[in-house]
């Protein structure tokens, strides 16, 4: 297989993976997502961002987060949403993940780094003005027993103050 | 039925209803949504009261600054060359342009982007381009940035007020100071913030946060029922309702979860790890304060108007980590009558290890943050409180909200007279006097003439 071909194949495989993930999350199948697609070693982070002068970079604040999850805490969140008292998501939000600009790179250790752009469209009850969350995801996927799983996710949102009433959703 | 003839002074009508309703525990729902009320709050509450802006550990070095809000307005909180903290209105003296355009940073001066007037970190005007040609002969000293009228700090918590007639910070806090001591002053090291604050904007009224953190423990059993299902909090709902409700002084209220007996097992000192709790002494606080802290499973309170504090044992992952103390401080920053920006900081005692701080931080993020198992449910009802508040129906029907829990003859909450600290104390947390206290002082501020202050102690009351 030429390098060209393997790049094309990888891109197709990763896109497929990301689209399946988006479908599970949009359909509210969070348990399936967690069990089928997420590594037990996951580090899942949504870092905190500030407006800073250009010389200081993009404003990511070292070591601070909106979400800083591991498998156990993600499992707690999924379990919470499954309980009969998860008011925040019952009735559930309507959520659509738009995933574009998928850019995978194969790493020497066999993992795949992938950057993708993400737009989440969310409405609650009879909202006509949606909540929009735009950002980039920096993921690392790893093959575990032949199955690609999410090992790292950094969600880089394009906002400092977050304009949604909670983060009960998954990115 | 409501009299609609005088539409221009709707706020006065709602405040009169509040005044009449407080003694019987009935508050007009329109408080939570009326535009006129909000306009009046901006001047009478946020334009006059001491408000929380930052923690000193956010700006440790000379020149460090953060951009914060008093009401809707931006103020720069900056440490100057002498190490003093200044609170400066973010508006150039020349045409009023914003002079600080970053949320935080370090600088020796602020330069206005419009014509280049430049100020030092005390707010003094130090120059402008081609000074001689443009302003030669003009007095610099009277053209500095405007500052807050007063700035004060307690346990590193920085407050400011825009009103020169305001009492001192200590007098304003009154009895609340005693309780801040036993949360923030448990050892000689004190606390620091764990990073920059989270900010999120929701379609709710700012008072819902203040009301909730004044001591709404009762909602845990319904709204937060899921946290017990996932093992995030170690005290059962019923047990957690045991404790004290305290009206520390007019406006400032708080609530403790405490076992009926001293020697009951369960979390002590809000769940701080034993190693840390061993460093808690009566060096900076009284024996009584230390004892109260020792017995406390949960502390939750609100400094009028919009600064709230919560300390309690939590875990984001009950299967893998035992609960540990989370200390969050937050402001309910008003944006409009129907929008609030929540600012949320996590704090830790400085003598905690990196690992202990990380544990507390992660437990906090997973529970009391916008992605946390507790907090994500809170915003949901507050959105509809605001919707009810701005509704025509609430106005036309004279719709009243019930604030009667713990009033004489209602429920089991009752006053106690052997409480060690200042203020009015009630046993069991089935009680809403804490919130009536918030709204009584609020009413006083809303009705006060410029320069006048409502009673700051229960004695003058
Ligand atoms: S407005 Fe600031 S220099 Fe003119
Ligand atoms: Fe709550």
Coordinates of C-alpha atoms and ligand atoms in Angstrom, one line a residue:
Chain A
X1 CA 0.0 0.0 0.0
X2 CA 1.4 3.4 -0.9
X3 CA 1.7 6.1 1.7
X4 CA -0.9 8.0 -0.3
X5 CA -3.3 5.1 0.0
X6 CA -2.7 4.6 3.7
X7 CA -3.4 8.2 4.4
X8 CA -6.7 8.0 2.5
X9 CA -7.6 4.8 4.3
X10 CA -6.8 6.2 7.7
X11 CA -8.8 9.3 7.0
X12 CA -11.8 7.2 6.0
X13 CA -11.5 5.0 9.0
X14 CA -11.2 7.9 11.5
X15 CA -14.0 9.8 9.9
X16 CA -16.2 6.8 10.1
X17 CA -15.3 6.4 13.8
X18 CA -16.0 10.1 14.6
X19 CA -19.3 10.0 12.8
X20 CA -20.4 6.8 14.6
X21 CA -19.5 8.5 17.9
X22 CA -21.5 11.6 17.0
X23 CA -24.5 9.4 16.1
X24 CA -24.4 7.6 19.5
X25 CA -24.2 10.9 21.4
X26 CA -26.9 12.6 19.3
X27 CA -29.1 9.5 19.9
X28 CA -28.5 9.6 23.7
X29 CA -26.7 6.3 23.6
X30 CA -24.1 7.5 26.1
X31 CA -23.6 4.1 27.7
X32 CA -22.9 2.4 24.4
X33 CA -20.4 5.3 23.5
X34 CA -18.6 4.8 26.9
X35 CA -18.4 1.1 26.7
X36 CA -17.7 0.6 23.0
X37 CA -15.6 3.6 22.1
X38 CA -13.8 5.0 25.2
X39 CA -10.6 3.6 26.6
X40 CA -10.4 2.7 30.3
X41 CA -7.3 5.0 30.3
X42 CA -9.2 8.0 28.9
X43 CA -8.2 11.6 29.8
X44 CA -11.1 13.9 28.7
X45 CA -10.6 17.6 29.3
X46 CA -12.3 20.8 28.5
X47 CA -9.7 23.5 29.5
X48 CA -10.6 26.9 30.7
X49 CA -9.9 29.8 28.4
X50 CA -9.4 33.5 29.0
X51 CA -9.1 36.6 26.8
X52 CA -5.4 37.5 26.9
X53 CA -3.1 39.8 25.0
X54 CA -1.7 38.2 21.7
X55 CA 1.8 37.9 23.2
X56 CA 0.4 35.5 25.8
X57 CA -1.1 33.1 23.3
X58 CA -4.6 31.7 22.9
X59 CA -5.6 32.1 26.5
X60 CA -5.7 28.5 27.7
X61 CA -5.2 28.6 31.5
X62 CA -2.6 25.9 32.4
X63 CA -4.1 23.2 34.7
X64 CA -7.6 24.6 34.9
X65 CA -10.7 23.1 33.3
X66 CA -14.5 23.1 32.9
X67 CA -14.3 19.3 32.6
X68 CA -11.4 17.0 33.7
X69 CA -12.7 13.5 33.4
X70 CA -11.3 10.0 33.7
X71 CA -13.2 6.7 33.0
X72 CA -14.7 6.6 36.4
X73 CA -16.0 10.1 36.4
X74 CA -17.4 9.7 32.9
X75 CA -19.1 6.6 34.1
X76 CA -20.6 8.6 37.0
X77 CA -22.0 11.2 34.5
X78 CA -23.5 8.5 32.3
X79 CA -25.0 6.7 35.3
X80 CA -26.4 10.1 36.6
X81 CA -28.1 10.7 33.3
X82 CA -29.6 7.2 33.5
X83 CA -31.0 7.8 37.0
X84 CA -34.6 8.9 37.3
X85 CA -33.7 12.2 38.8
X86 CA -31.3 13.7 36.2
X87 CA -33.5 16.8 35.8
X88 CA -30.9 18.6 33.7
X89 CA -31.4 16.1 30.9
X90 CA -35.0 14.9 31.5
X91 CA -36.6 15.8 29.2
X92 CA -33.4 15.6 27.3
X93 CA -31.9 18.4 25.3
X94 CA -31.9 18.0 21.5
X95 CA -28.3 17.8 20.5
X96 CA -26.6 17.6 17.2
X97 CA -22.8 17.1 16.8
X98 CA -21.5 18.6 13.5
X99 CA -18.0 17.1 13.0
X100 CA -15.8 18.5 10.2
X101 CA -12.2 19.2 9.2
X102 CA -11.1 15.8 10.3
X103 CA -7.2 15.6 10.3
X104 CA -5.8 12.3 11.5
X105 CA -2.1 11.6 11.8
X106 CA -0.7 8.1 12.5
X107 CA 1.8 8.2 15.4
X108 CA 4.9 6.0 15.6
X109 CA 3.5 4.2 18.7
X110 CA 0.5 3.0 16.7
X111 CA -2.0 5.6 18.1
X112 CA -3.7 8.1 15.9
X113 CA -3.9 11.8 16.7
X114 CA -6.8 13.6 15.2
X115 CA -8.0 17.1 15.1
X116 CA -11.6 17.9 14.2
X117 CA -13.8 20.9 14.3
X118 CA -17.0 20.6 16.3
X119 CA -20.2 22.5 16.4
X120 CA -22.9 21.5 18.9
X121 CA -26.4 22.7 18.4
X122 CA -28.5 22.3 21.5
X123 CA -32.1 23.2 22.3
X124 CA -34.2 22.6 25.4
X125 CA -38.0 22.5 25.7
X126 CA -39.4 25.1 23.2
X127 CA -36.3 27.2 22.7
X128 CA -36.1 28.7 19.3
X129 CA -32.7 30.2 19.9
X130 CA -30.3 27.3 20.0
X131 CA -27.2 27.1 22.2
X132 CA -24.2 26.8 20.0
X133 CA -20.8 25.5 21.1
X134 CA -18.1 25.7 18.6
X135 CA -14.5 24.4 19.0
X136 CA -11.8 22.1 18.0
X137 CA -11.2 18.6 19.4
X138 CA -7.7 17.2 19.8
X139 CA -8.1 13.5 20.2
X140 CA -5.8 10.5 20.5
X141 CA -7.3 7.1 19.5
X142 CA -5.7 3.8 20.3
X143 CA -6.4 0.3 19.0
X144 CA -7.2 -2.0 21.9
X145 CA -7.8 -5.6 20.8
X146 CA -8.3 -4.4 17.3
X147 CA -10.9 -1.8 18.3
X148 CA -10.2 1.9 18.1
X149 CA -10.9 3.7 21.4
X150 CA -10.7 7.2 22.6
X151 CA -7.6 7.6 24.7
X152 CA -7.4 11.4 25.0
X153 CA -9.7 14.2 24.2
X154 CA -9.1 17.9 24.6
X155 CA -12.1 20.1 23.8
X156 CA -11.0 23.6 22.8
X157 CA -14.0 25.9 22.8
X158 CA -14.2 29.2 21.1
X159 CA -15.5 31.1 24.1
X160 CA -14.4 32.2 27.5
X161 CA -17.7 32.5 29.3
X162 CA -19.7 29.4 28.4
X163 CA -23.2 30.2 27.0
X164 CA -25.0 27.0 28.0
X165 CA -26.8 26.3 31.2
X166 CA -24.7 23.2 32.0
X167 CA -22.3 20.7 30.6
X168 CA -24.4 17.7 31.1
X169 CA -23.7 16.8 27.4
X170 CA -20.7 15.0 25.9
X171 CA -18.4 16.6 23.3
Chain B
X1 CA -56.3 42.3 41.5
X2 CA -53.4 44.5 40.6
X3 CA -53.8 48.1 40.0
X4 CA -52.2 48.9 36.6
X5 CA -52.7 52.6 36.6
X6 CA -49.2 53.4 37.8
X7 CA -47.0 51.4 35.4
X8 CA -44.0 53.7 35.7
X9 CA -43.3 52.8 39.2
X10 CA -43.7 49.1 39.1
X11 CA -40.6 48.5 41.2
X12 CA -42.2 50.5 44.1
X13 CA -45.3 48.4 43.9
X14 CA -43.3 45.1 43.9
X15 CA -41.2 46.3 46.9
X16 CA -44.3 47.3 48.8
X17 CA -45.6 43.7 48.2
X18 CA -42.3 42.4 49.5
X19 CA -42.5 44.5 52.6
X20 CA -46.0 43.4 53.3
X21 CA -45.2 39.8 52.4
X22 CA -42.0 39.2 54.3
X23 CA -43.5 38.9 57.8
X24 CA -45.9 36.2 56.5
X25 CA -43.4 34.5 54.2
X26 CA -44.9 35.5 50.9
X27 CA -42.7 37.2 48.3
X28 CA -43.9 38.6 45.0
X29 CA -42.7 36.4 42.1
X30 CA -42.0 39.5 40.0
X31 CA -39.0 40.2 42.1
X32 CA -37.2 37.5 40.0
X33 CA -38.0 39.0 36.6
X34 CA -39.2 42.6 36.7
X35 CA -37.1 44.9 34.5
X36 CA -37.8 47.9 36.8
X37 CA -36.7 46.0 39.8
X38 CA -33.5 45.1 38.0
X39 CA -32.7 48.7 37.0
X40 CA -33.2 49.7 40.6
X41 CA -30.9 46.9 41.9
X42 CA -28.1 48.1 39.7
X43 CA -28.0 51.4 41.5
X44 CA -29.3 50.5 45.0
X45 CA -27.6 47.2 45.5
X46 CA -24.6 46.8 43.2
X47 CA -23.9 50.5 43.1
X48 CA -23.6 50.6 46.9
X49 CA -22.9 47.3 48.6
X50 CA -19.6 45.6 49.1
X51 CA -19.1 43.1 46.4
X52 CA -16.6 40.3 46.0
X53 CA -14.1 40.7 43.1
X54 CA -11.1 38.4 43.4
X55 CA -8.9 36.5 45.7
X56 CA -5.4 37.9 46.5
X57 CA -3.8 34.6 45.4
X58 CA -5.0 35.4 41.8
X59 CA -2.7 38.5 41.7
X60 CA 0.4 37.5 43.8
X61 CA 3.0 39.6 42.0
X62 CA 3.4 43.4 41.4
X63 CA 1.6 44.3 38.2
X64 CA -0.7 41.3 38.2
X65 CA -4.2 42.2 37.3
X66 CA -7.6 40.6 36.7
X67 CA -10.7 42.1 35.1
X68 CA -13.8 41.8 37.2
X69 CA -17.3 43.2 37.6
X70 CA -19.2 45.4 39.9
X71 CA -22.8 45.0 38.7
X72 CA -22.5 45.1 35.0
X73 CA -19.4 47.2 34.9
X74 CA -15.8 46.3 34.4
X75 CA -13.1 47.0 37.1
X76 CA -9.5 46.2 37.0
X77 CA -8.2 44.6 40.2
X78 CA -4.4 45.2 40.1
X79 CA -1.5 44.9 42.5
X80 CA 0.7 48.0 42.2
X81 CA 4.4 48.5 42.5
X82 CA 4.0 48.9 46.3
X83 CA 2.1 45.7 46.5
X84 CA -1.2 47.5 47.3
X85 CA -4.4 46.3 45.6
X86 CA -6.3 48.9 43.6
X87 CA -9.8 48.6 42.0
X88 CA -10.0 50.8 39.0
X89 CA -13.0 51.6 36.8
X90 CA -12.1 50.3 33.3
X91 CA -12.8 53.5 31.5
X92 CA -10.3 56.1 30.1
X93 CA -10.7 59.6 31.5
X94 CA -10.4 61.1 28.0
X95 CA -13.5 59.5 26.2
X96 CA -14.3 56.5 28.4
X97 CA -12.7 53.8 26.3
X98 CA -11.9 50.5 27.9
X99 CA -8.3 50.5 29.0
X100 CA -7.9 46.8 30.0
X101 CA -8.7 44.3 27.2
X102 CA -7.5 41.1 28.7
X103 CA -9.1 39.0 31.5
X104 CA -5.8 38.8 33.3
X105 CA -2.2 39.6 32.9
X106 CA 0.8 41.5 34.3
X107 CA 1.6 45.1 33.4
X108 CA 3.3 48.2 34.6
X109 CA 0.7 50.4 33.0
X110 CA -2.5 50.5 31.0
X111 CA -2.5 52.3 27.7
X112 CA -5.8 53.4 26.1
X113 CA -6.1 52.2 22.5
X114 CA -7.9 55.3 21.3
X115 CA -5.5 58.3 21.8
X116 CA -2.9 56.7 24.0
X117 CA -3.5 58.1 27.5
X118 CA -1.4 56.0 29.8
X119 CA -2.0 55.1 33.4
X120 CA 0.1 53.4 36.1
X121 CA -1.2 50.5 38.2
X122 CA -2.5 53.0 40.8
X123 CA -4.6 54.6 38.1
X124 CA -2.5 57.8 37.9
X125 CA -2.3 59.4 34.5
X126 CA 1.3 59.3 33.6
X127 CA 1.3 60.5 30.0
X128 CA -0.1 60.8 26.6
X129 CA 1.4 61.0 23.1
X130 CA 2.9 64.5 22.3
X131 CA 1.9 65.6 25.8
X132 CA 3.3 69.2 25.4
X133 CA 1.4 69.8 22.2
X134 CA -1.8 68.3 23.3
X135 CA -2.0 68.8 27.1
X136 CA 0.9 70.9 28.2
X137 CA -0.2 72.8 31.3
X138 CA -3.1 70.4 32.1
X139 CA -3.1 68.9 35.6
X140 CA -2.3 65.1 35.5
X141 CA -3.2 64.3 39.0
X142 CA -6.9 65.1 38.6
X143 CA -7.2 63.0 35.5
X144 CA -6.4 59.5 36.7
X145 CA -8.7 56.5 36.4
X146 CA -11.7 56.4 38.7
X147 CA -11.4 53.9 41.6
X148 CA -13.9 52.1 43.7
X149 CA -14.8 54.2 46.7
X150 CA -13.5 51.6 49.1
X151 CA -11.5 48.4 48.8
X152 CA -11.1 45.9 51.6
X153 CA -10.0 42.4 52.1
X154 CA -10.6 39.5 54.5
X155 CA -8.7 36.2 54.4
X156 CA -7.5 37.3 51.0
X157 CA -11.0 37.8 49.7
X158 CA -11.0 41.2 48.0
X159 CA -14.2 43.3 48.1
X160 CA -15.0 46.8 46.9
X161 CA -17.9 49.2 47.1
X162 CA -18.7 52.2 44.8
X163 CA -20.4 54.1 47.6
X164 CA -18.3 56.4 49.7
X165 CA -20.9 56.4 52.5
X166 CA -20.6 52.6 52.8
X167 CA -19.7 51.3 56.3
X168 CA -16.3 49.6 56.6
X169 CA -16.0 46.0 55.2
X170 CA -15.9 44.6 58.7
X171 CA -19.1 46.6 59.8
X172 CA -20.8 45.6 56.5
X173 CA -20.0 41.9 57.1
X174 CA -21.0 42.1 60.8
X175 CA -21.5 38.7 62.3
X176 CA -20.7 37.1 58.9
X177 CA -17.1 37.7 59.6
X178 CA -17.1 35.2 62.4
X179 CA -18.2 32.5 59.9
X180 CA -15.8 33.5 57.1
X181 CA -13.1 33.0 59.7
X182 CA -14.0 29.4 60.4
X183 CA -14.1 28.6 56.7
X184 CA -11.0 30.5 55.5
X185 CA -8.9 31.0 58.6
X186 CA -8.6 27.4 60.0
X187 CA -4.8 27.6 59.9
X188 CA -2.0 30.1 59.6
X189 CA -1.5 29.4 55.9
X190 CA -5.0 30.3 54.7
X191 CA -6.4 29.4 51.3
X192 CA -5.5 30.1 47.7
X193 CA -7.6 29.7 44.5
X194 CA -7.0 26.7 42.2
X195 CA -6.7 28.6 38.9
X196 CA -8.8 31.0 37.1
X197 CA -12.6 31.1 37.6
X198 CA -15.1 29.3 35.4
X199 CA -17.6 31.6 33.9
X200 CA -21.0 30.6 32.5
X201 CA -24.0 32.5 31.5
X202 CA -27.6 31.2 32.0
X203 CA -31.0 32.6 31.6
X204 CA -31.8 33.1 35.2
X205 CA -32.1 36.0 37.7
X206 CA -29.0 36.5 39.9
X207 CA -31.1 36.3 43.1
X208 CA -31.8 32.6 42.5
X209 CA -28.2 31.9 43.3
X210 CA -28.1 34.1 46.4
X211 CA -31.4 32.7 47.6
X212 CA -30.2 29.1 47.1
X213 CA -26.8 29.5 48.8
X214 CA -28.4 31.3 51.8
X215 CA -29.4 27.9 52.9
X216 CA -31.8 26.1 50.6
X217 CA -30.8 22.6 51.8
X218 CA -34.3 21.2 51.3
X219 CA -34.0 21.1 47.5
X220 CA -31.2 18.5 47.7
X221 CA -33.8 15.7 48.4
X222 CA -35.6 16.3 45.1
X223 CA -33.4 18.2 42.6
X224 CA -30.2 16.5 43.6
X225 CA -31.5 13.0 44.3
X226 CA -29.2 11.7 41.6
X227 CA -26.0 12.5 43.5
X228 CA -26.9 9.8 46.1
X229 CA -27.5 7.3 43.3
X230 CA -24.0 7.8 42.1
X231 CA -22.4 8.0 45.6
X232 CA -21.1 11.6 45.2
X233 CA -22.0 12.8 48.7
X234 CA -21.5 10.8 51.9
X235 CA -24.3 12.0 54.2
X236 CA -27.9 10.9 53.6
X237 CA -30.5 13.5 52.7
X238 CA -32.3 13.1 56.0
X239 CA -29.2 13.3 58.1
X240 CA -27.9 16.2 56.1
X241 CA -31.0 18.2 57.0
X242 CA -29.8 18.2 60.6
X243 CA -27.8 21.3 61.4
X244 CA -28.2 25.0 61.9
X245 CA -29.5 27.9 59.9
X246 CA -27.9 31.1 60.8
X247 CA -28.8 34.7 60.1
X248 CA -25.3 36.0 60.7
X249 CA -26.4 39.7 60.4
X250 CA -28.9 41.5 58.2
X251 CA -28.6 40.2 54.6
X252 CA -25.9 37.6 55.3
X253 CA -27.1 34.0 55.9
X254 CA -25.6 30.6 56.1
X255 CA -26.3 27.0 56.9
X256 CA -24.4 24.2 58.6
X257 CA -25.0 20.5 58.2
X258 CA -24.1 19.0 61.6
X259 CA -24.8 15.8 63.5
X260 CA -26.9 16.3 66.7
X261 CA -24.0 15.1 68.8
X262 CA -20.4 16.1 68.9
X263 CA -19.1 12.5 68.7
X264 CA -21.2 11.3 65.8
X265 CA -19.1 9.6 63.1
X266 CA -19.0 11.1 59.7
X267 CA -17.2 13.9 58.0
X268 CA -15.6 16.6 60.1
X269 CA -14.2 19.9 59.0
X270 CA -16.2 19.8 55.7
X271 CA -14.4 16.6 54.8
X272 CA -10.8 17.9 54.7
X273 CA -8.3 15.0 54.7
X274 CA -7.2 14.1 58.2
X275 CA -3.6 15.2 57.6
X276 CA -4.9 18.7 56.7
X277 CA -7.5 18.8 59.5
X278 CA -4.7 18.2 62.0
X279 CA -3.2 21.6 61.0
X280 CA -6.5 23.3 61.9
X281 CA -6.0 25.2 65.2
X282 CA -7.4 28.0 67.2
X283 CA -4.3 30.2 66.4
X284 CA -6.2 32.6 64.2
X285 CA -9.8 31.8 65.4
X286 CA -11.5 31.2 68.7
X287 CA -12.0 27.7 70.3
X288 CA -15.7 28.1 69.6
X289 CA -15.1 28.8 65.9
X290 CA -12.8 25.8 65.7
X291 CA -15.4 23.5 67.3
X292 CA -18.1 24.7 65.0
X293 CA -15.9 23.9 62.0
X294 CA -14.9 20.5 63.4
X295 CA -18.6 19.5 63.7
X296 CA -19.5 20.8 60.2
X297 CA -20.1 18.4 57.4
X298 CA -21.3 21.2 55.1
X299 CA -21.1 25.0 55.1
X300 CA -23.1 27.0 52.6
X301 CA -23.6 30.7 52.8
X302 CA -24.2 34.0 51.0
X303 CA -22.6 37.4 51.6
X304 CA -25.1 40.0 50.4
X305 CA -25.6 40.6 47.6
X306 CA -24.1 38.0 45.3
X307 CA -21.0 36.2 46.8
X308 CA -21.5 32.6 47.9
X309 CA -19.4 30.0 49.6
X310 CA -19.7 26.3 49.9
X311 CA -17.6 23.8 51.7
X312 CA -18.5 20.1 51.7
X313 CA -17.2 16.5 51.1
X314 CA -17.7 15.4 47.6
X315 CA -16.4 13.0 45.0
X316 CA -16.8 13.0 41.2
X317 CA -16.3 9.2 41.1
X318 CA -17.7 7.4 44.2
X319 CA -16.4 4.0 43.0
X320 CA -12.8 5.0 43.0
X321 CA -12.3 8.0 45.3
X322 CA -13.7 8.7 48.8
X323 CA -15.4 12.2 49.2
X324 CA -13.0 15.0 50.1
X325 CA -13.5 18.6 51.0
X326 CA -14.5 20.9 48.1
X327 CA -14.4 24.6 48.7
X328 CA -16.0 26.7 46.1
X329 CA -16.6 30.5 46.1
X330 CA -18.8 32.1 43.4
X331 CA -20.5 35.3 42.4
X332 CA -23.9 35.6 40.8
X333 CA -23.0 38.4 38.4
X334 CA -26.0 40.2 37.1
X335 CA -26.3 40.6 33.3
X336 CA -30.0 41.5 33.0
X337 CA -33.2 40.7 34.9
X338 CA -33.2 37.4 33.1
X339 CA -29.5 36.6 32.7
X340 CA -26.8 35.8 35.2
X341 CA -23.1 35.1 34.7
X342 CA -21.9 32.6 37.3
X343 CA -18.2 32.9 38.3
X344 CA -16.9 29.9 40.0
X345 CA -13.5 29.5 41.8
X346 CA -12.2 26.5 43.7
X347 CA -10.0 27.1 46.8
X348 CA -7.7 24.9 48.8
X349 CA -5.7 25.4 51.9
X350 CA -2.1 26.4 50.9
X351 CA -0.5 23.7 53.1
X352 CA -2.3 20.9 51.2
X353 CA -0.1 18.7 49.0
X354 CA -0.4 19.1 45.2
X355 CA -2.1 15.7 45.2
X356 CA -4.6 16.8 47.8
X357 CA -5.3 20.0 45.9
X358 CA -5.8 18.0 42.6
X359 CA -8.2 15.6 44.3
X360 CA -10.2 18.5 45.7
X361 CA -10.2 20.3 42.4
X362 CA -11.4 17.2 40.4
X363 CA -14.1 16.5 43.0
X364 CA -15.2 20.1 42.7
X365 CA -15.2 20.0 38.9
X366 CA -17.2 16.8 38.9
X367 CA -19.9 18.1 41.3
X368 CA -20.1 21.9 41.9
X369 CA -19.2 23.3 38.4
X370 CA -21.2 23.7 35.2
X371 CA -20.3 20.1 34.3
X372 CA -20.8 18.8 37.8
X373 CA -23.4 16.3 39.0
X374 CA -24.8 18.8 41.5
X375 CA -24.7 22.0 39.7
X376 CA -25.9 20.9 36.3
X377 CA -29.4 20.4 37.8
X378 CA -29.5 23.7 39.7
X379 CA -29.6 25.9 36.7
X380 CA -32.6 24.1 35.2
X381 CA -35.2 25.3 37.8
X382 CA -33.6 28.8 38.1
X383 CA -34.3 29.4 34.4
X384 CA -38.0 28.9 35.1
X385 CA -38.0 31.0 38.3
X386 CA -36.9 33.9 36.0
X387 CA -39.5 33.0 33.5
X388 CA -42.2 33.1 36.1
X389 CA -40.8 36.3 37.5
X390 CA -41.1 38.2 34.2
X391 CA -44.5 36.7 33.3
X392 CA -47.6 38.8 32.9
X393 CA -49.5 36.1 34.8
X394 CA -47.4 36.6 37.9
X395 CA -48.1 40.3 37.8
X396 CA -51.8 40.1 37.0
X397 CA -52.5 37.3 39.5
X398 CA -50.3 39.0 42.2
X399 CA -48.5 35.6 42.3
X400 CA -46.7 35.1 45.6
X401 CA -43.9 32.7 46.3
X402 CA -43.9 30.7 49.5
X403 CA -41.1 31.4 52.0
X404 CA -42.8 30.0 55.1
X405 CA -40.7 27.0 56.0
X406 CA -39.7 27.2 59.7
X407 CA -42.0 30.0 60.6
X408 CA -43.7 29.7 64.0
X409 CA -46.1 26.6 63.8
X410 CA -44.7 25.5 60.4
X411 CA -42.4 22.5 60.4
X412 CA -39.8 21.5 62.9
X413 CA -37.3 24.3 62.5
X414 CA -37.1 26.4 65.7
X415 CA -34.8 29.1 67.1
X416 CA -32.1 28.1 69.6
X417 CA -30.5 30.3 72.2
X418 CA -27.3 28.3 73.1
X419 CA -25.6 28.9 69.7
X420 CA -21.9 29.8 70.1
X421 CA -21.7 32.3 67.2
X422 CA -23.2 35.7 66.3
X423 CA -26.6 36.1 64.7
X424 CA -29.9 34.2 65.0
X425 CA -29.6 30.5 65.0
X426 CA -32.2 27.8 64.1
X427 CA -31.9 24.1 64.6
X428 CA -32.6 21.8 61.7
X429 CA -32.3 23.1 58.3
X430 CA -36.0 22.8 57.5
X431 CA -36.1 26.6 57.6
X432 CA -36.3 29.6 55.3
X433 CA -35.6 32.4 57.7
X434 CA -32.1 32.6 56.1
X435 CA -33.7 33.6 52.9
X436 CA -36.2 36.0 54.5
X437 CA -33.1 37.6 56.1
X438 CA -31.6 38.0 52.7
X439 CA -34.7 39.7 51.3
X440 CA -35.3 41.9 54.3
X441 CA -31.9 43.5 53.9
X442 CA -32.4 43.6 50.2
X443 CA -35.7 45.5 50.7
X444 CA -33.8 47.9 53.0
X445 CA -31.2 48.6 50.3
X446 CA -33.8 49.0 47.6
X447 CA -35.8 51.5 49.5
X448 CA -32.9 53.4 51.1
X449 CA -32.2 57.0 50.0
X450 CA -28.6 57.7 48.8
X451 CA -26.3 57.9 51.8
X452 CA -28.8 56.0 54.1
X453 CA -28.1 52.4 55.1
X454 CA -30.5 49.9 56.5
X455 CA -29.7 48.4 59.9
X456 CA -26.4 46.4 59.8
X457 CA -27.0 44.6 63.1
X458 CA -30.1 43.0 64.6
X459 CA -29.8 45.2 67.6
X460 CA -30.4 48.4 65.7
X461 CA -33.2 46.7 64.0
Ligands
LIG1 S1 -10.3 57.8 25.0 FE1 -8.6 57.1 26.0 S2 -7.0 58.3 25.1 FE2 -8.8 59.1 24.2
LIG2 FE1 -28.4 22.9 44.3

